[in-house]
XYZ file of C-alpha atoms in Angstrom:
538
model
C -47.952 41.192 3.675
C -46.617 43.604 1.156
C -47.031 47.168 1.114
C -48.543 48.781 -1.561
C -47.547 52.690 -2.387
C -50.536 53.995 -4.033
C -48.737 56.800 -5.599
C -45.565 58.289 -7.168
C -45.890 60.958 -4.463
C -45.907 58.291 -1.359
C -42.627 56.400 -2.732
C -40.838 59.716 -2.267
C -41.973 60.244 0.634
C -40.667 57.012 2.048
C -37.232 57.663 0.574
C -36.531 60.839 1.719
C -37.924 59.819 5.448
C -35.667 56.698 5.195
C -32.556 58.956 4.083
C -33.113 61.660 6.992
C -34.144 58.551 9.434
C -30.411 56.846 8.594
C -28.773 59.999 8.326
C -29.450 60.618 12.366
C -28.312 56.875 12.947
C -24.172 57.083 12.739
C -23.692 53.714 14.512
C -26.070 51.592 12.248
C -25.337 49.688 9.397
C -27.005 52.248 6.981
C -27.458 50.165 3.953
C -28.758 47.246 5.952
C -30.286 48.572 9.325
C -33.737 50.068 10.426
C -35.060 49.141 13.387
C -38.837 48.174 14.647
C -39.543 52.005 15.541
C -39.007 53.262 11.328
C -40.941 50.569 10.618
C -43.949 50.995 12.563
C -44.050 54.563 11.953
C -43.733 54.009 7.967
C -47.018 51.205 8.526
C -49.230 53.986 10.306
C -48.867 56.584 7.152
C -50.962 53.987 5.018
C -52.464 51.751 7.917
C -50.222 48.446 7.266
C -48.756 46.041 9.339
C -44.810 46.269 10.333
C -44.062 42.865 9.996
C -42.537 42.693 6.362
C -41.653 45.249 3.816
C -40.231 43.944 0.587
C -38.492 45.426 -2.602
C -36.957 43.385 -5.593
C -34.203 41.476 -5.168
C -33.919 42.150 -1.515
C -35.908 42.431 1.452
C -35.711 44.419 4.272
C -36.933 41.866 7.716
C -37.814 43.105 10.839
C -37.568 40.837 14.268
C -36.440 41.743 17.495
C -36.390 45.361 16.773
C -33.195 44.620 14.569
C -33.781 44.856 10.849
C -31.630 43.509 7.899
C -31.568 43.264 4.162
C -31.629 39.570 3.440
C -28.912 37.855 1.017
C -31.099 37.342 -1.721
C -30.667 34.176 -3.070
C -33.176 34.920 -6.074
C -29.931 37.259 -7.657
C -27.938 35.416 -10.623
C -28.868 32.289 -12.698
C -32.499 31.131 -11.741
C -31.679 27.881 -14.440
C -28.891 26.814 -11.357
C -31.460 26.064 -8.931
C -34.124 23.440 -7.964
C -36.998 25.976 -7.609
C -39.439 23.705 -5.437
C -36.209 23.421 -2.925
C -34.789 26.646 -3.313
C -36.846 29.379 -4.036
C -39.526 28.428 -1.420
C -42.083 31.650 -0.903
C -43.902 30.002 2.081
C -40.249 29.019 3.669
C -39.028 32.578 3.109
C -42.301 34.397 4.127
C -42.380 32.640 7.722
C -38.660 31.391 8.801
C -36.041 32.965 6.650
C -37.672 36.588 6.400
C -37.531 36.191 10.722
C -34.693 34.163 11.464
C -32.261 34.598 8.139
C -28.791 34.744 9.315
C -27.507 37.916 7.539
C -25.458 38.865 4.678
C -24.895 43.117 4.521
C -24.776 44.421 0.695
C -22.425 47.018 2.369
C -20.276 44.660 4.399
C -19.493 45.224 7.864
C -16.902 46.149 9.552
C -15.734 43.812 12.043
C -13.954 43.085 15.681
C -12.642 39.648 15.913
C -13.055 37.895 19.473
C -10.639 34.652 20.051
C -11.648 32.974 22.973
C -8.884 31.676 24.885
C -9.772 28.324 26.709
C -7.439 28.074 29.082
C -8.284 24.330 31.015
C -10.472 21.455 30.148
C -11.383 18.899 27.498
C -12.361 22.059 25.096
C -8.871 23.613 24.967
C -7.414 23.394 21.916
C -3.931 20.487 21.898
C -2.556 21.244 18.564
C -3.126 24.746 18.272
C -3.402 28.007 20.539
C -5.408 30.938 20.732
C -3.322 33.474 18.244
C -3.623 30.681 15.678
C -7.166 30.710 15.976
C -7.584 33.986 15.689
C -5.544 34.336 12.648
C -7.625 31.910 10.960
C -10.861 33.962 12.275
C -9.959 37.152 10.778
C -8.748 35.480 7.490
C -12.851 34.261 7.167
C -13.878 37.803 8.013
C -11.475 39.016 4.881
C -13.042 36.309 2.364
C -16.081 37.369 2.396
C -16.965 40.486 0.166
C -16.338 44.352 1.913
C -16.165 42.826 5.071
C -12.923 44.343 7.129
C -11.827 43.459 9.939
C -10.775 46.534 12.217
C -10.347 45.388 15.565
C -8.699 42.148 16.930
C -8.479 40.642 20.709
C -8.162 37.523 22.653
C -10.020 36.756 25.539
C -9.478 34.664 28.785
C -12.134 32.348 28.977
C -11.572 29.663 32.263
C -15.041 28.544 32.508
C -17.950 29.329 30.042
C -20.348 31.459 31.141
C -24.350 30.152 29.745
C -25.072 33.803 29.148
C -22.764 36.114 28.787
C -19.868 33.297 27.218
C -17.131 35.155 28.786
C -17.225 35.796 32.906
C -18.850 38.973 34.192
C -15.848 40.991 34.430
C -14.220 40.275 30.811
C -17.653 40.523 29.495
C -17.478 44.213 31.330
C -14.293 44.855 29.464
C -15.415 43.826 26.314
C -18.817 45.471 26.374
C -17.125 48.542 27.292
C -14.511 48.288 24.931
C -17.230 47.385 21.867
C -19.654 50.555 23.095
C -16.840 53.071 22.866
C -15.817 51.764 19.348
C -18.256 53.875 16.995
C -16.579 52.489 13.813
C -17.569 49.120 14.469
C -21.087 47.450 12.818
C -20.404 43.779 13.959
C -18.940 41.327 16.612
C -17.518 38.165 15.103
C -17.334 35.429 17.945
C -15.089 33.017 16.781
C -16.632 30.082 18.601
C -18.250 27.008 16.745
C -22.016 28.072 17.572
C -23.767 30.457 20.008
C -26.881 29.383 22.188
C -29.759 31.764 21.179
C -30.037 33.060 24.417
C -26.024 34.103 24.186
C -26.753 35.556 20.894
C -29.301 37.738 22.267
C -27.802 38.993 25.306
C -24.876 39.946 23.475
C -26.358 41.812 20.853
C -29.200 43.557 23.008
C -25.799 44.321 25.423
C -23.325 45.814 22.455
C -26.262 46.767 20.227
C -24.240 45.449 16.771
C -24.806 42.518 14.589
C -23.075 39.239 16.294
C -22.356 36.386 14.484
C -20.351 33.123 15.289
C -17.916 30.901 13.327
C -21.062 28.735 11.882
C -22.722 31.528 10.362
C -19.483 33.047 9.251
C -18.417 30.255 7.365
C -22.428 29.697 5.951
C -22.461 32.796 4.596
C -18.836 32.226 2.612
C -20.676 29.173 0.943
C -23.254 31.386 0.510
C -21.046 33.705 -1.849
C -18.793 30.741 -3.238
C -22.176 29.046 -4.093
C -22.080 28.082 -7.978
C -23.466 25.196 -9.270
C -27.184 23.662 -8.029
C -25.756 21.194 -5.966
C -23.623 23.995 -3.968
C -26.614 25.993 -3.673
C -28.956 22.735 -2.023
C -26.256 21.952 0.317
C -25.613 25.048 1.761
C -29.708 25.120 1.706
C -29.620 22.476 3.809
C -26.657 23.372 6.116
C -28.609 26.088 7.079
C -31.113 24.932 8.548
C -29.582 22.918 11.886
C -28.715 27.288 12.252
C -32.848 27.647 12.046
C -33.862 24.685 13.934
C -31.755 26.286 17.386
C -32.760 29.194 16.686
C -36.708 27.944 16.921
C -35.542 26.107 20.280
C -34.313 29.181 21.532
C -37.803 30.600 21.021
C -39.426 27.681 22.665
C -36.947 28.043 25.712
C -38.926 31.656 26.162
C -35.514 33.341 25.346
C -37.026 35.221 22.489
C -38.496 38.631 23.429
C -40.637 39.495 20.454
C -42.492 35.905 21.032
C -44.317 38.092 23.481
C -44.545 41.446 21.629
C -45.119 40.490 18.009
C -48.551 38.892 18.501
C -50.040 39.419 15.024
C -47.018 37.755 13.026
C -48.486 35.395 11.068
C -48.682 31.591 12.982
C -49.946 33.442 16.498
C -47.460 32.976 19.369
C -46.105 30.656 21.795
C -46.345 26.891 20.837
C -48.365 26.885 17.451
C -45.861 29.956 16.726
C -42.958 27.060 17.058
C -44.784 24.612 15.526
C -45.762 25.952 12.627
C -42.090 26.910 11.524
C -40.927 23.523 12.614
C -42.937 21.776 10.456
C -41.741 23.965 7.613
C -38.537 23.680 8.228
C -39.035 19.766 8.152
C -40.589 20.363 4.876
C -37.865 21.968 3.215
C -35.264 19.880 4.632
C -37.689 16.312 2.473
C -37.225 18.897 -0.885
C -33.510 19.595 -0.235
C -32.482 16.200 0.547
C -35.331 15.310 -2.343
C -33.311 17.142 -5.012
C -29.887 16.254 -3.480
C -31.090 12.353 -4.388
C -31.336 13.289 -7.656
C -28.296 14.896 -7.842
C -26.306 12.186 -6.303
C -27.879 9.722 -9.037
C -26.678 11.701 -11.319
C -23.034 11.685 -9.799
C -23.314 8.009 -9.393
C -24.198 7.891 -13.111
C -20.959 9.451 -13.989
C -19.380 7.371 -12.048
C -20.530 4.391 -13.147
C -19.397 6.024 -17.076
C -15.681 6.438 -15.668
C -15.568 2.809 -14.575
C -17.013 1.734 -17.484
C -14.014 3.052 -19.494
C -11.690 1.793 -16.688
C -10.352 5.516 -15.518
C -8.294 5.904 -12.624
C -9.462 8.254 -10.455
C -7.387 10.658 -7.612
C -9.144 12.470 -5.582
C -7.281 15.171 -4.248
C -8.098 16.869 -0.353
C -6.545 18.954 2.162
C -7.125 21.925 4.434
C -9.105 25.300 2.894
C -6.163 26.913 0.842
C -3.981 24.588 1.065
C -3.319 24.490 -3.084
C -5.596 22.033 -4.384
C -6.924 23.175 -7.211
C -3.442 24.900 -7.992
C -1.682 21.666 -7.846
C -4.727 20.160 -10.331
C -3.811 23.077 -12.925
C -0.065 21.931 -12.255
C -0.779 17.968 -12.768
C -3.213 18.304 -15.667
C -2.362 21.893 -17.517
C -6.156 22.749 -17.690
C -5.312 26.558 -18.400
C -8.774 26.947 -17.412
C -8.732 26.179 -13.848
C -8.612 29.504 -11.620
C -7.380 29.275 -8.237
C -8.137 31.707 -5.177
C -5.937 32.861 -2.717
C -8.722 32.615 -0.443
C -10.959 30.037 2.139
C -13.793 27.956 0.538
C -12.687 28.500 -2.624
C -14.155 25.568 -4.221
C -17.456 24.223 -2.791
C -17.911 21.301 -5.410
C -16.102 18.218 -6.270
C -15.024 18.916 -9.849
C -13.170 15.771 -12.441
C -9.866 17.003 -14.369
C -8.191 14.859 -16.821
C -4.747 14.332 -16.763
C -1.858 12.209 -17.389
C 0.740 10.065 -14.996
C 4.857 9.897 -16.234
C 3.973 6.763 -17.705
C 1.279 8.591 -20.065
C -1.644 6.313 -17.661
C -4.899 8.732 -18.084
C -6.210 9.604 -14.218
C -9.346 11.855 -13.073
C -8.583 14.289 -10.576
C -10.794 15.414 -8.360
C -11.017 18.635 -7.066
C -12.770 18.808 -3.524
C -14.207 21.125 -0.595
C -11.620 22.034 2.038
C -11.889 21.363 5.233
C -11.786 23.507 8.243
C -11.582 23.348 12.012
C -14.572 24.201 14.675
C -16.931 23.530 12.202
C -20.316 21.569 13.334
C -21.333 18.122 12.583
C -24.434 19.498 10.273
C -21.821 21.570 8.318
C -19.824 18.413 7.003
C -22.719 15.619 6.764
C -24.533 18.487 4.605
C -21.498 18.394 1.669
C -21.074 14.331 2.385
C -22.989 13.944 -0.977
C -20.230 15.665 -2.645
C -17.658 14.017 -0.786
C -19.037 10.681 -1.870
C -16.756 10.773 -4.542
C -13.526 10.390 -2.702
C -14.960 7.371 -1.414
C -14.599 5.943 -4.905
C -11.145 6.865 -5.544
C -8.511 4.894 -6.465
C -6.120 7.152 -4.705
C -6.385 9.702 -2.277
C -3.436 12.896 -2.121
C -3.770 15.238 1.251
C -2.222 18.391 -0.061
C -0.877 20.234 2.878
C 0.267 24.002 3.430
C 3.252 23.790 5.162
C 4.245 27.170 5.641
C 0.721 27.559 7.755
C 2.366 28.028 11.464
C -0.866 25.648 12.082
C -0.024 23.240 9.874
C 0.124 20.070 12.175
C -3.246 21.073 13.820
C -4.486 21.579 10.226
C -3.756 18.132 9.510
C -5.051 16.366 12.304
C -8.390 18.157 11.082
C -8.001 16.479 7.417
C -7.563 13.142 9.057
C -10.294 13.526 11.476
C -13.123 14.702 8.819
C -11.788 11.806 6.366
C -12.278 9.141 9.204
C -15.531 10.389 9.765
C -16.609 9.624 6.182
C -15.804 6.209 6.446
C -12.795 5.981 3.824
C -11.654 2.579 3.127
C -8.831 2.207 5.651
C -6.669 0.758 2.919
C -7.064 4.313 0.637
C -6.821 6.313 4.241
C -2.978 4.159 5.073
C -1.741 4.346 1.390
C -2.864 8.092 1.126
C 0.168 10.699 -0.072
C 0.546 13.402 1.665
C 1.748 16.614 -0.753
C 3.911 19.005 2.255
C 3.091 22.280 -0.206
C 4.378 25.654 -0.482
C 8.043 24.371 0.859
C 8.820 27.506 -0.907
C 7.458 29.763 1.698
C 8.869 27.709 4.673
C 11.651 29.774 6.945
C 15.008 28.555 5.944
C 16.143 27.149 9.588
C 13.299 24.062 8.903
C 14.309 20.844 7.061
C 11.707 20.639 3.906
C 13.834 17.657 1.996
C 12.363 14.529 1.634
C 15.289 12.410 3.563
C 13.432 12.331 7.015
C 10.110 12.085 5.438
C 7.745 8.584 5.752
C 7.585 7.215 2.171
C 4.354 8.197 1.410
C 5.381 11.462 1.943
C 6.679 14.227 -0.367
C 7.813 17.874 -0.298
C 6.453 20.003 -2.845
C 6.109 23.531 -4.538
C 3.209 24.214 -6.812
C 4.302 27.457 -8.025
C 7.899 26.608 -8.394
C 6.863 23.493 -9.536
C 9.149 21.714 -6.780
C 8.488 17.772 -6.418
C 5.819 17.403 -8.949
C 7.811 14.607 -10.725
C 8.230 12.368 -7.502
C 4.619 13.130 -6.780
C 3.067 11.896 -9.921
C 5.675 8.591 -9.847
C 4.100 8.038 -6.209
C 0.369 8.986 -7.693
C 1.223 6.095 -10.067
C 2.811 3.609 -8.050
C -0.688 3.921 -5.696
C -3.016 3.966 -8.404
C -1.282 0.996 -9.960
C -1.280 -1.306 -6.569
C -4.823 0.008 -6.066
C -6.239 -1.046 -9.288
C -4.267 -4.135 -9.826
C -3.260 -2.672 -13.021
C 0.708 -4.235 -13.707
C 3.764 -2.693 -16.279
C 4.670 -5.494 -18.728
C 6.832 -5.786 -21.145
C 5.665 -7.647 -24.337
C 7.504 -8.399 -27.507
C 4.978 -8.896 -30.575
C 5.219 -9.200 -34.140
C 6.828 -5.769 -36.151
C 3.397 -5.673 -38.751
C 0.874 -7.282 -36.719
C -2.092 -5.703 -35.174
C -0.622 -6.101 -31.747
C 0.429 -2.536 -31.130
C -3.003 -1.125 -32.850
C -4.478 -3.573 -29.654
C -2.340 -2.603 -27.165
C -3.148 1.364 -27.601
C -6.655 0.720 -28.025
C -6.823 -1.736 -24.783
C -4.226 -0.388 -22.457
C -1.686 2.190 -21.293
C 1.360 1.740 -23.581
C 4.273 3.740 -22.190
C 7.164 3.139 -24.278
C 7.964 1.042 -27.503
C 11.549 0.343 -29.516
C 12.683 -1.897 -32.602
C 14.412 -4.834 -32.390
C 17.955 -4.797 -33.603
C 16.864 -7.411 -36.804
C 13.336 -5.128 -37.279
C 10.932 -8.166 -36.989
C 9.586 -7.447 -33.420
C 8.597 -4.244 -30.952
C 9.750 -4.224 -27.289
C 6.573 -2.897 -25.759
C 6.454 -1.750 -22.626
C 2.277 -0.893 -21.358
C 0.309 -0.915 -18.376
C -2.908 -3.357 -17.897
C -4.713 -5.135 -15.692
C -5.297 -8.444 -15.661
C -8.205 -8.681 -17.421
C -6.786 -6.753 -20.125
C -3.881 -9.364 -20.088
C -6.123 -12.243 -20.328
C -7.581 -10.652 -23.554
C -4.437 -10.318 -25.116
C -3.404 -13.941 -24.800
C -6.138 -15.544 -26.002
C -6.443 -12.803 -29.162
C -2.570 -13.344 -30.310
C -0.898 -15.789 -27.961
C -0.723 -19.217 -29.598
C -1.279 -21.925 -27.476
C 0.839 -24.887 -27.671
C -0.688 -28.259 -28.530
């Protein structure tokens, strides 16, 4: 319910109690942070209930005696969204205002936990706990006046259902989080917290807690551009909202008990009533995805139709793939970001091969480690589009001291979108930034498999042997063949040739009656040309 100020005179009065109730609170969040107390004070000066106070473009949510300002996702271009999936008032006003995974206007300021699995099938093979926790504190730095201020690794042997880590570490690191004023969050850098884990470690260190799931949802969040973007991270929220409504069901959540006159009751009609809007919005996301992806498929169905090659190009999150796009095709436009997620939709580049063949590149979501099922099978609509390809390059970051686990990630999330094992053998795999590499490693190309190159994008390194091998795929791929014609000096074979194929190169003959041609085509294309200027015998 909203709260109306019936005067000038009342809306000062809430801002200067606000300003000298956050002024006594040094350990909150100030921007973002006012607990279940403020807000039932605030609802007995004009007789209204505490559940929900609201002010244009965000809205400040109150659950579990926590309180944050929402990420508003009503801010920029309304014409980029699908506003029966996106901006949905009766979703918002009962799930996300209560259970909205949270995005700070002022940032936070963060200590890093790295889990250190030390036995079983869940410790890491490729990889090791300061790896991990490099690559945790690199999300906390992409997202927008976040900072990370505090860093740690953790013993974990056997994972405690409650507390995650065993009582006495979780001593340690309660005590060591309680005595660190400067801190406003926890960042857990484990795949997904249980409710009930989520809970009892924020009711235990009394700061925001997040995990790598919401981490990385909330980068997509920011990256978000287009209206596809926006549905899919729509809708890879909402396996987030679904356990959090199962932790509620499990009895785990306390203010199932105290907040009885939220709006749905409590207990099980409390639970079913936001399941059954969840389920809703997840029929109008996947609804306006459809649409989306017939639109792709339209486009798609345009390239073929003008027989373009396509490359799609993958890899890790910052590995260089947009940067080696803007190296391949010279699109000036094309900005690259030194930073994870980049790029959350598959966008088509032209550009040309050494032998002048016109290819689409495609420029694609990276890839990440830890990251849940829902996550991935919520951008496989995007992804769809590598399926198509004609050839597929796995750009790599080689100067990543994870580099090999990196890889096996790549390789892993392909597989699980069913590429044609023919495109995932034949793929090229790009070893970037051999620039950065420590001089006492071998980055030449001698010990390498053959579908294998070293390159530098910024010193521009290898680009010539990668777009020969580019070809050479794309040609055995699309049974497209090089042949070498000789046709008349005046005829209207050449006009043909440019019109209906790739013509790479063309001299005179030493008499000047005939052209040495030398053009790309498939075989269709060569059946047309014979029976349009090839005179048959009789």
């Amino acid at each position: 319910m909203m709260m109306s100020l019936k005067s000038g005179r009342q809306l000062v009065t809430v801002v200067k109690w606000l300003s000298n109730y956050l002024s006594s609170a040094p350990r909150r969040n100030k921007t973002n942070l006012i607990d279940h107390r403020c807000m039932s004070s605030l609802a007995e000066k004009w007789n209204t209930p505490s559940t929900r106070m609201c002010s244009e473009p965000a809205t400040i949510c109150t659950s579990s005696g926590i309180s944050y300002r929402r990420y508003s996702e009503t801010s920029g271009n309304k014409d980029d969204y699908d506003d029966e999936a996106i901006e949905d008032e009766r979703y918002n006003e009962y799930v996300g205002d209560q259970l909205g995974y949270l995005l700070p206007e002022g940032g936070h300021r963060v200590l890093v936990v790295q889990p250190d699995i030390k036995w079983g099938p869940r410790k890491p093979r490729l990889t090791n706990a300061a790896l991990q926790l490099a690559e945790g504190c690199a999300l906390i730095k992409t997202l927008p006046k976040w900072q990370v201020v505090d860093k740690l690794t953790m013993s974990l042997k056997l994972e405690d259902k409650k507390h995650v880590f065993g009582k006495g570490n979780f001593a340690t690191l309660t005590k060591k989080v309680r005595s660190a004023t400067h801190l406003t969050a926890v960042f857990m850098n484990v795949n997904m917290l249980t409710y009930p884990q989520l809970k009892t470690l924020q009711n235990a260190w009394k700061v925001a807690v997040y995990d790598r799931y919401t981490i990385v949802l909330q980068i997509f969040k920011v990256h978000a551009r287009t209206r596809e973007a926006k549905l899919q991270v729509a809708l890879a929220e909402l396996p987030y909202f679904k356990s959090r409504l199962q932790g509620m069901h499990d009895g785990s959540l306390e203010w199932q008990q105290q907040d009885v006159s939220r709006i749905g009751g409590m207990g099980e009609s409390y639970i079913q009533l936001r399941q059954q809007i969840l389920q809703e919005r997840e029929l109008k996301i996947k609804k306006a995805l459809s649409k989306l992806r017939s639109k792709r498929q339209l486009l798609r169905e345009g390239r073929l139709k003008k027989d373009i090659p396509v490359v799609a190009i993958v890899g890790y999150t910052n590995a260089g793939k947009t940067s080696l796009i803007k190296a391949l095709t010279g699109e000036v436009e094309m900005e690259p970001k030194d930073q994870l997620f980049a790029t959350l939709d598959v966008t088509a580049h032209a550009g040309y091969l050494a032998s002048r063949l016109k290819v689409i590149f495609l420029d694609t979501v990276g890839f990440i480690s830890d990251i849940p099922t829902d996550l991935i099978e919520a951008f496989a609509a995007t992804l769809e589009d590598v399926l198509h390809a004609d050839a597929v390059v796995h750009i790599r970051d080689i100067s990543h001291p994870d580099t090999i686990s990196q890889r096996e990630r790549v390789i892993q999330t392909l597989a699980g979108l069913n590429l044609p094992l023919n495109i995932l053998d034949n793929m090229i795999e790009a070893c970037n930034k051999c620039d950065l590499v420590k001089s006492d490693i071998d980055t030449s190309d001698a010990n390498l498999a053959d579908n294998t190159v070293v390159i530098s994008v910024t010193e521009g390194t290898g680009l010539t042997r990668l777009r020969k091998m580019i070809e050479t795929a794309v040609l055995k791929s699309t049974g497209r063949q090089v042949k070498k014609l000789r046709i008349p000096m005046n005829g209207e074979h050449l006009g043909w040739l440019y019109k209906e194929t790739t013509v790479c190169s063309s001299r005179a003959s030493e008499d000047g009656q005939y052209l040495y041609v030398e053009c790309i085509m498939n075989e269709a294309s060569y059946a047309r040309f014979k029976a349009n200027f090839v005179r048959r015998k009789s």
